[in-house]
XYZ file of C-alpha atoms in Angstrom:
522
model
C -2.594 -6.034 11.725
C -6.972 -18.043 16.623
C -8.917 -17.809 20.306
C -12.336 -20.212 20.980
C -15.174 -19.246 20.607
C -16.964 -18.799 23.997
C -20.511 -18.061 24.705
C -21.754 -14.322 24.307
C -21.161 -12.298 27.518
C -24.488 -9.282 28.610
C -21.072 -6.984 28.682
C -19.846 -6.213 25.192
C -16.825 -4.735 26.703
C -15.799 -8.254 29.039
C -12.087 -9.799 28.296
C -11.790 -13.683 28.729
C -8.999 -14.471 31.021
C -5.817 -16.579 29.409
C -7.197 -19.622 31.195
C -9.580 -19.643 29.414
C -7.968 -19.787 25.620
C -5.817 -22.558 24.989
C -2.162 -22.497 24.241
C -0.921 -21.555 21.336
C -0.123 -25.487 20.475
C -3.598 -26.531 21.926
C -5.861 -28.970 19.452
C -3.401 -30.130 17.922
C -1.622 -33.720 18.062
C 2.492 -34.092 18.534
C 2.747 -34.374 15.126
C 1.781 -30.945 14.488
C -1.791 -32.379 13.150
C -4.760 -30.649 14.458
C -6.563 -33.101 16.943
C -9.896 -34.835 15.812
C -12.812 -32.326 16.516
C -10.847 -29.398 16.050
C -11.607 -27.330 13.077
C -8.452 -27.109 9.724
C -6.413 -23.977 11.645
C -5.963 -26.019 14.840
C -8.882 -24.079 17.002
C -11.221 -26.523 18.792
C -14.672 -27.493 17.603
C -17.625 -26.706 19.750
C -19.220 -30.276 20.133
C -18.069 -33.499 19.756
C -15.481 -34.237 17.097
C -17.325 -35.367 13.932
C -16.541 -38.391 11.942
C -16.248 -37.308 8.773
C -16.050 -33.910 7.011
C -18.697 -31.200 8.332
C -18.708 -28.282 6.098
C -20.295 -25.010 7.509
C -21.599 -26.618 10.740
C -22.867 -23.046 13.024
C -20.842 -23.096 15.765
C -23.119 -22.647 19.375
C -22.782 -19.017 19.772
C -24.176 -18.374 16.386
C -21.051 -17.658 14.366
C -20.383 -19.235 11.329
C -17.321 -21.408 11.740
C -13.794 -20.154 10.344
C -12.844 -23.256 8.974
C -13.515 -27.464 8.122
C -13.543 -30.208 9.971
C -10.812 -32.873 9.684
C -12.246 -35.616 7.411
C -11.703 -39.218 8.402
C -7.824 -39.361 7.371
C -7.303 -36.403 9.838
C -5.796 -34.063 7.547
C -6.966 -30.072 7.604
C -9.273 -29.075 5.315
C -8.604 -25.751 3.517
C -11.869 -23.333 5.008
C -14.332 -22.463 2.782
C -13.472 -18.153 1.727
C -16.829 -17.987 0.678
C -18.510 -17.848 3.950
C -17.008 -15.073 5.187
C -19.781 -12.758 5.008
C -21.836 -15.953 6.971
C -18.725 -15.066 10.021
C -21.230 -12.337 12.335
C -17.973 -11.243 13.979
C -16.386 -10.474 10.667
C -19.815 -8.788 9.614
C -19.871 -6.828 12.611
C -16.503 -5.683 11.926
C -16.932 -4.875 7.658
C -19.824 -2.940 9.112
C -18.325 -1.128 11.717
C -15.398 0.015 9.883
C -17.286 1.240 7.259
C -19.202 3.685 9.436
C -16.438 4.960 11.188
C -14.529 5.469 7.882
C -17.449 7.563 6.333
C -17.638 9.727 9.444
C -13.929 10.106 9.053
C -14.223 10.988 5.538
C -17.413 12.915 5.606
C -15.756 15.190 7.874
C -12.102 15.628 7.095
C -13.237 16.832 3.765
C -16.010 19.354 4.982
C -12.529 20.792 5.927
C -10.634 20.183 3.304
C -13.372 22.210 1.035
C -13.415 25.046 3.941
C -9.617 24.859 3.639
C -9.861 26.162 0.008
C -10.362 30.042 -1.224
C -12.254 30.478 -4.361
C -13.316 33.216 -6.257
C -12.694 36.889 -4.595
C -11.191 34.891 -1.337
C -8.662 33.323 -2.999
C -7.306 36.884 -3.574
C -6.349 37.353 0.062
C -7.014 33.815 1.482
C -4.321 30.436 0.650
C -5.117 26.718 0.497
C -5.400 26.078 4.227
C -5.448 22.242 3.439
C -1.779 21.164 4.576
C -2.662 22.571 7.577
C -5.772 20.025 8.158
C -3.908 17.324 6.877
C -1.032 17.962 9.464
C -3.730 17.948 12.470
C -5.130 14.685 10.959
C -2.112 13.157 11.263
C -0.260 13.674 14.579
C -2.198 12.210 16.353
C -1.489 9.128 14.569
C 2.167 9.454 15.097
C 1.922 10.542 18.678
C -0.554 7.681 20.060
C 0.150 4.763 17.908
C 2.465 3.284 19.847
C 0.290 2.995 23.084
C -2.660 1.975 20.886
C -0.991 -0.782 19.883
C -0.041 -1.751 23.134
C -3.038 -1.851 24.397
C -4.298 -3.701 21.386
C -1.811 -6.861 22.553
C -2.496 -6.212 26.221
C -6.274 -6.392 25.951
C -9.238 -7.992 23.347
C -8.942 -6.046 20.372
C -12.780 -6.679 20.283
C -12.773 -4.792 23.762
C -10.413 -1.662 22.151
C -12.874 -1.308 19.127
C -16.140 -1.039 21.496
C -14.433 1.560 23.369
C -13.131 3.568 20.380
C -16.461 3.541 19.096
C -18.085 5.340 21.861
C -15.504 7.294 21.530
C -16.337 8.297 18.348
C -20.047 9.387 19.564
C -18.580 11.751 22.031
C -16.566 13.265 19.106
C -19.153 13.533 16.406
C -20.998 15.206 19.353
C -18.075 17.539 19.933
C -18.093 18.186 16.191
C -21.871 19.278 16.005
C -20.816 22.042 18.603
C -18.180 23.327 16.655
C -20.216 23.193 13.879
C -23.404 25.220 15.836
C -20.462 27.753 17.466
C -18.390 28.667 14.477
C -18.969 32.032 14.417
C -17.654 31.852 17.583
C -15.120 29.233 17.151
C -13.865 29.018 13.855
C -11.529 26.827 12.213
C -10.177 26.608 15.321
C -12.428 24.707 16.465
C -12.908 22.160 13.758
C -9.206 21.852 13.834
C -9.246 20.528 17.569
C -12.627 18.289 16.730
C -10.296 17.121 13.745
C -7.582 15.980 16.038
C -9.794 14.356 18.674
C -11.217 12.338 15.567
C -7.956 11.011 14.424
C -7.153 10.322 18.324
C -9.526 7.699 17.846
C -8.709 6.373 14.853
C -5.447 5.739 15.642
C -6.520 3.952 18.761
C -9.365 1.947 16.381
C -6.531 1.185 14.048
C -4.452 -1.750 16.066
C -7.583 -3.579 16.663
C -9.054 -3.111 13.318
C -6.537 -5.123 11.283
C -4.703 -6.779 14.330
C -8.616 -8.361 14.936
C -8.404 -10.244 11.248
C -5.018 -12.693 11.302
C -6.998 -13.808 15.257
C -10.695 -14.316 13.933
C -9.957 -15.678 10.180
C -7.207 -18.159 9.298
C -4.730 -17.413 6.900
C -6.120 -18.411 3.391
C -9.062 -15.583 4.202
C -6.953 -13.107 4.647
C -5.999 -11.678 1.295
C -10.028 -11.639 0.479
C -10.560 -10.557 3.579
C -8.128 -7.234 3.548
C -9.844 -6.512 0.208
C -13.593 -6.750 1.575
C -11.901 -4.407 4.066
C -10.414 -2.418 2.148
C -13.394 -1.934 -0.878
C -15.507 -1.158 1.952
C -13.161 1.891 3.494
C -13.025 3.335 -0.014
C -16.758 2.847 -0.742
C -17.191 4.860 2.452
C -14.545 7.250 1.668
C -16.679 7.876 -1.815
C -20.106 8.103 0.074
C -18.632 10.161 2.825
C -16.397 12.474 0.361
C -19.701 13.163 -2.100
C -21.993 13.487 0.790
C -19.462 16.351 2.145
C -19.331 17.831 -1.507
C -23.363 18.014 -1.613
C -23.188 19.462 2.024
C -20.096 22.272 0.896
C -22.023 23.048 -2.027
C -25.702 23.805 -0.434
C -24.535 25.136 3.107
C -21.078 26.787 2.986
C -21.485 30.124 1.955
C -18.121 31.531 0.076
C -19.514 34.734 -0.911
C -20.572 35.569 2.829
C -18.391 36.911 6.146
C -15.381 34.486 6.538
C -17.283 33.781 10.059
C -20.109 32.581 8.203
C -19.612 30.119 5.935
C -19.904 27.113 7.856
C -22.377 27.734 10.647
C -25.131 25.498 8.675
C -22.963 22.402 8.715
C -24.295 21.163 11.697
C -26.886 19.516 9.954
C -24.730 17.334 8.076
C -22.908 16.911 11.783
C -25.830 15.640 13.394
C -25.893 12.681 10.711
C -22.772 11.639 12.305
C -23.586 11.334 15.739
C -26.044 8.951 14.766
C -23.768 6.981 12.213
C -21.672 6.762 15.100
C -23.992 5.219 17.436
C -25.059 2.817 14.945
C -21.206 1.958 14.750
C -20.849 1.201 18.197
C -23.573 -1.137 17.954
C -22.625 -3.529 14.893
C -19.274 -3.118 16.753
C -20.395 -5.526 19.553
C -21.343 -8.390 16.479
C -17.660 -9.211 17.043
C -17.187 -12.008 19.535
C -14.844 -11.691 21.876
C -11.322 -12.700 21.818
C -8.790 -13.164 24.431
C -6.117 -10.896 24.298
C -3.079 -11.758 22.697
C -0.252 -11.281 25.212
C -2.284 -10.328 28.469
C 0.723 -10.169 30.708
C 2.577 -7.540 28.578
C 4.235 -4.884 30.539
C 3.849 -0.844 29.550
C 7.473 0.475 29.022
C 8.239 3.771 27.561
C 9.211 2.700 24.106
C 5.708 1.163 24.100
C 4.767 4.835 23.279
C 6.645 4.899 19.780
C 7.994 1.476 18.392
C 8.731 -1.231 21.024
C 12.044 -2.925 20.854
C 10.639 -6.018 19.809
C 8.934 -4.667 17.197
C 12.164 -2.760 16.304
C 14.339 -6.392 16.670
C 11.687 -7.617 14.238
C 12.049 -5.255 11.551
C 16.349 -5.666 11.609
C 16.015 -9.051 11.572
C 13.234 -9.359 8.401
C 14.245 -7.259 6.147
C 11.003 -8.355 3.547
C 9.063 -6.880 6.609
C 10.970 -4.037 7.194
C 10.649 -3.045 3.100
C 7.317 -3.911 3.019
C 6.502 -0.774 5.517
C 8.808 1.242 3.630
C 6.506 0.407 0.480
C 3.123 1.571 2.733
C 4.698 4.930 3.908
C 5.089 5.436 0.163
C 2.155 4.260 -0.812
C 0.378 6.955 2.338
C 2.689 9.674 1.248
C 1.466 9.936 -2.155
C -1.894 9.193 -1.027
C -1.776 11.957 1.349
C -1.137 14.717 -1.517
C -3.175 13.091 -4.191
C -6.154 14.270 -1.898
C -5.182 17.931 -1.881
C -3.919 17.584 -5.256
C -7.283 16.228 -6.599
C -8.968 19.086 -4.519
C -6.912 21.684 -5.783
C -7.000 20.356 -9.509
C -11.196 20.203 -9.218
C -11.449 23.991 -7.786
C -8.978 25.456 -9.575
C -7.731 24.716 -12.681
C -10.726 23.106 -13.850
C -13.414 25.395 -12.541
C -15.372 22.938 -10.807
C -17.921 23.235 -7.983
C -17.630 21.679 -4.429
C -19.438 18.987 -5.271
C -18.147 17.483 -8.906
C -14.802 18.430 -7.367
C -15.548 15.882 -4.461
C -16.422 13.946 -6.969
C -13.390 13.548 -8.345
C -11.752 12.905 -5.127
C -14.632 10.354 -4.396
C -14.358 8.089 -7.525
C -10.328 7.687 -6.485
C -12.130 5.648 -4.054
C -14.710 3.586 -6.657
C -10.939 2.407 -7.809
C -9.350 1.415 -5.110
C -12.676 -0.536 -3.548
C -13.099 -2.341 -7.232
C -9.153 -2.696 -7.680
C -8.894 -4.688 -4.001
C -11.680 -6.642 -4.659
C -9.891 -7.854 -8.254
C -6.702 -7.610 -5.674
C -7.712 -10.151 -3.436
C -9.163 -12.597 -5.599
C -5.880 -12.659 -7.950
C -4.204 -13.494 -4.556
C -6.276 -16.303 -4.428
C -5.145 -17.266 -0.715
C -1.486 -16.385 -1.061
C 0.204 -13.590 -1.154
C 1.263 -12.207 -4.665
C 3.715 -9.631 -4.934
C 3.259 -9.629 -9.136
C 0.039 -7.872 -8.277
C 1.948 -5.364 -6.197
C 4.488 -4.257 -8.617
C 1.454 -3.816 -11.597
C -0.298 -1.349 -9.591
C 3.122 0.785 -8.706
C 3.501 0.974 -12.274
C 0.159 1.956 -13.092
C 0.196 4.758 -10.460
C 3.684 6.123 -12.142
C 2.101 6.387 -15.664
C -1.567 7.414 -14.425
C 0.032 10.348 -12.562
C 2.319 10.896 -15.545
C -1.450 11.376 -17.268
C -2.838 13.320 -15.231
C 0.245 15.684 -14.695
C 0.164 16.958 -18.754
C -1.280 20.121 -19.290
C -1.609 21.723 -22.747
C -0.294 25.147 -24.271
C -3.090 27.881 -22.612
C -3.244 26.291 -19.312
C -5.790 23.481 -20.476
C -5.536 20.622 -18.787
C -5.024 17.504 -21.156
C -8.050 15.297 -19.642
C -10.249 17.590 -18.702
C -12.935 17.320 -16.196
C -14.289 13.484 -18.001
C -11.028 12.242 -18.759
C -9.502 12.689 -15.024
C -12.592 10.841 -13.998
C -11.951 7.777 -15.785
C -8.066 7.991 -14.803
C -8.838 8.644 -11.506
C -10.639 5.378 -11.240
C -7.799 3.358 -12.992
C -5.572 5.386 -10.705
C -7.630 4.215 -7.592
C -7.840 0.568 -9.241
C -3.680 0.786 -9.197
C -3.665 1.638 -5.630
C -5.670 -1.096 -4.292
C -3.263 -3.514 -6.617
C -0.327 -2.448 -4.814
C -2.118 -1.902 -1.450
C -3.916 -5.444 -0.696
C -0.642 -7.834 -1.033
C 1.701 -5.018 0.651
C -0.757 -5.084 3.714
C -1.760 -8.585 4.122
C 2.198 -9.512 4.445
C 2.418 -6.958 6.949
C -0.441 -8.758 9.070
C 0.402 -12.410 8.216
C 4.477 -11.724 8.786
C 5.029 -10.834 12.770
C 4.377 -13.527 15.156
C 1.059 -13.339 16.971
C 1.781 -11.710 20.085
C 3.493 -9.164 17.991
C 0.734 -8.154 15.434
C -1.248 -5.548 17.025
C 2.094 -3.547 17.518
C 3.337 -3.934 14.713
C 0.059 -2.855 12.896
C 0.794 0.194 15.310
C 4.328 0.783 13.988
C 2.280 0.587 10.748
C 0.206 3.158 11.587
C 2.653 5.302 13.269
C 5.129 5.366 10.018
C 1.984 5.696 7.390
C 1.159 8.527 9.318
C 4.507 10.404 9.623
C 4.384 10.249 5.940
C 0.964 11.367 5.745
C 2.262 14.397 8.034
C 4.985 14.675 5.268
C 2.477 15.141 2.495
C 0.658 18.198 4.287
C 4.238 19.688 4.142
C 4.916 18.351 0.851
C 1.820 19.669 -0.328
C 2.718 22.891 0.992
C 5.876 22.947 -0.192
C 4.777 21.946 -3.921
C 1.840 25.047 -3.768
C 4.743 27.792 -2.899
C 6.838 26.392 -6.501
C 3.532 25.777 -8.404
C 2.703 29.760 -7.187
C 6.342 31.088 -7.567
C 6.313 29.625 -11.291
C 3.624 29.987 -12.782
C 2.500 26.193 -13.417
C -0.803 24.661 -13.460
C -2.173 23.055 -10.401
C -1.878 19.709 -12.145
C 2.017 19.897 -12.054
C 1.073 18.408 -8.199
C 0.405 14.833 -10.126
C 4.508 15.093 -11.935
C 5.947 15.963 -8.432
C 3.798 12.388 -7.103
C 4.958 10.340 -10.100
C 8.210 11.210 -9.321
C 7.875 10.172 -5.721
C 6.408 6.302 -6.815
C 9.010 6.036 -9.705
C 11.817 4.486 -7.387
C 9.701 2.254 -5.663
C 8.418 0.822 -8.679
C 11.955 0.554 -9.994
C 13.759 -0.989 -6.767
C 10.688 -2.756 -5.045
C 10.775 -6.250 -5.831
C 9.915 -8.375 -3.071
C 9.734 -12.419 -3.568
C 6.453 -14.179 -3.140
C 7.319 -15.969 0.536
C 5.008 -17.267 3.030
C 4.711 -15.401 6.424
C 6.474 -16.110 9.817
C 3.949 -15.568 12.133
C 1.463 -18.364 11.434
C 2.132 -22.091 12.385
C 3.411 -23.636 8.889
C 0.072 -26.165 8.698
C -1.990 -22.957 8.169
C 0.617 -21.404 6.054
C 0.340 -24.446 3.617
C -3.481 -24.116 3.995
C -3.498 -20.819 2.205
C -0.977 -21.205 -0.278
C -2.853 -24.786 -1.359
C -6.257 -23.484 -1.473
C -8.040 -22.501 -4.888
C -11.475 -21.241 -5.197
């Protein structure tokens, strides 16, 4: 969760028809060799075919190309990884996800920090944040299905436009809760909340369904960690601007009413990060859609019965998601965890606590960069199982309190662990992912990257309760906030004991382009 390359449209949100994409088998000889002029994944050249190897030739609609041209022997050419920041589309779409993640971020937790009593409130207040995480995340499991349905049905280039407008209407919608909360309330923020993850999960499909069509194989695994380092470097901007925002214009000594009316400010920054999203979104050229003549039935709305037949019959696949919810679960509660460790137990403000929560992100951004170039073009599963590990003894770490209630790191040492923590998580998150979008057949991706979605987000949904449920026996016993991080380590421990998948190539590429990436060194 590859089409040709057709001259720019004046309407960002056009779809080509099928006639005008080739077949799936189209550039490429009997012999399973990709035709002369066509570039090393089998899509066709624009111009003549060259006679020798042409390395970074600019393609005519001002794209850099996604691969080499055959040499004189006529056998592909591995594509050069290194110019994918020279690909506009892929730009466009780096770019556009990172906007939409800091909005995302920036304000899910302005609520998460409202969700939390401190000082006299927490007297007759509780920690409203499994509440907020629950509201973030049903959306996810109720529309996923559809959005990836549509994301197969139509140009996932046409799907992320749209969401991205949406998103402006949202922020907008956010602003006015923000200006009416003494009117509104949480309330309020809680239905802007939804709306926000509404179109997420409809951005989601297209987002990583967009990568396996626009990039060939071997740029994937650097790809999904550009992608990935750049979500959790907005998740840290986003999360510390929030923290700044909580700490100089949410008022906890005031009237309950009160104490976010002079958020809006930090709202109105988001209406315009969302317009500037919805403009880098149309960088991305447009792409034919990937099974246009797909017909809506009604498991379409939760997991199609393809998608289902898929995950019987591949049972790598099918444990591969299992791994992910996991992975989201424990994500999920490491959030409120982090939140509740920061404000709490440590004595931290709004800010250094977001800070905390923030630098989780510094980890997982520098830990999928290292991620993807360890992969170097393949998919490594070695990688996977290091960072499981290192999440089961980090949380260990950050779980020990000493006699007296002090907490064993401190305010410092979580820091640094958090970042190692983060570093784990992108380890275990970039190979886990990429096999998810390399494995399905093409006209399956963008619902299975729905599926994806759908199941990460049940388990999401999970940790709100979880989270919940872990407050009432932290309360009822007595134990320090940090006991959250034991519960969590306990959670990973079986994956990392049982999860042991073999290093195999995907199914849903043609087997040249397979043999491309696993070939190619940098």
């Amino acid at each position: 969760m590859a089409e040709p390359q057709n001259a720019p449209s004046s309407n960002p949100g056009e779809v080509l028809s099928p006639e005008a994409s080739p077949s799936p088998g189209e550039g490429r000889s009997r012999e399973g060799q990709p035709r002369e002029g066509s570039v090393g994944d089998g899509r066709p050249a624009d111009g003549p075919p060259a006679a020798g190897p042409v390395e970074g030739a600019r393609q005519s609609d001002g794209h850099a190309p996604t691969g080499r041209l055959l040499g004189g022997a006529g056998r592909p050419a591995p594509p050069a990884a290194g110019r994918l920041l020279h690909n506009r589309s892929f730009l466009g779409m780096l770019t556009t996800q990172f906007l939409g993640a800091f909005n995302d971020n920036l304000f899910k937790q302005l609520m998460l920090l409202l969700s939390i009593p401190v000082g006299a409130a927490a007297a007759v207040e509780k920690d409203r944040q499994a509440i907020a995480t629950i509201v973030f995340a049903v959306p996810f499991i109720l529309f996923s299905g559809y959005a990836g349905y549509l994301s197969d049905r139509l140009s996932k280039r046409r799907i992320i436009v749209l969401a991205k407008v949406a998103e402006v209407l949202v922020m907008a919608l956010g602003l006015f809760a923000f200006l009416n909360f003494q009117t509104l309330g949480t309330t309020g923020l809680l239905v802007v909340l939804f709306l926000m993850a509404t179109q997420s999960a409809f951005f989601g499909p297209g987002k990583y369904g967009i990568l396996p069509e626009m990039l060939p194989n071997s740029q994937l695994p650097r790809a999904n960690g550009m992608m990935v380092m750049t979500t959790f470097l907005a998740i840290i901007f986003g999360t510390a601007v929030a923290g700044l925002l909580g700490k100089s214009l949410i008022d906890d000594g005031g009237a309950p009413e009160l104490r976010a009316v002079g958020l809006w400010r930090g709202s109105l920054i988001c209406v315009g990060i969302a317009i500037l999203g919805t403009l880098t979104a149309v960088m991305i050229r447009r792409l034919p859609p990937a099974e246009p003549g797909l017909k809506l039935r009604f498991d379409s709305l939760v997991v199609p019965l393809e998608t289902r037949r898929l995950l019987w019959s591949d049972r790598p696949l099918a444990w591969a998601l299992l791994a992910s919810c996991v992975f989201w679960l424990v994500s999920g509660i490491a959030i409120q965890a982090v939140n509740s460790l920061g404000l709490v137990q440590l004595g931290m403000d709004k800010f250094w606590t977001s800070v905390m929560t923030a630098v989780i992100g510094l980890g997982i951004a520098a830990g999928a960069v290292v991620a993807g170039r360890l992969s170097r073009g393949k998919i490594d599963f070695r990688i996977a199982r290091t960072g499981l590990w290192g999440l089961v003894v980090l949380l260990g770490l950050l779980a020990i309190t000493r006699p007296g209630g002090v907490h064993l790191l401190g305010f410092g040492g979580s820091l640094l662990v958090l970042i190692l923590l983060g570093m784990s998580a992108g380890f275990f998150a970039i190979p886990v992912q990429v096999f998810i979008q390399e494995r399905p057949p093409k006209a399956q991706k963008g619902r299975m990257i729905a599926a994806m979605n759908l199941f990460n987000f049940i388990a999401i949904l999970l940790a709100g309760v979880l989270y919940e449920v872990f407050d009432r026996i932290i309360g009822l016993q007595g134990w320090p906030r940090s006991a959250n991080f034991a519960m969590m380590a306990l959670i990973v421990l079986p994956l990392a004991i049982f999860y042991r998948p073999r290093n195999e190539p995907p199914v849903g590429g043609d087997s040249e382009t397979i043999a491309d990436s696993q070939e190619t060194t940098e």
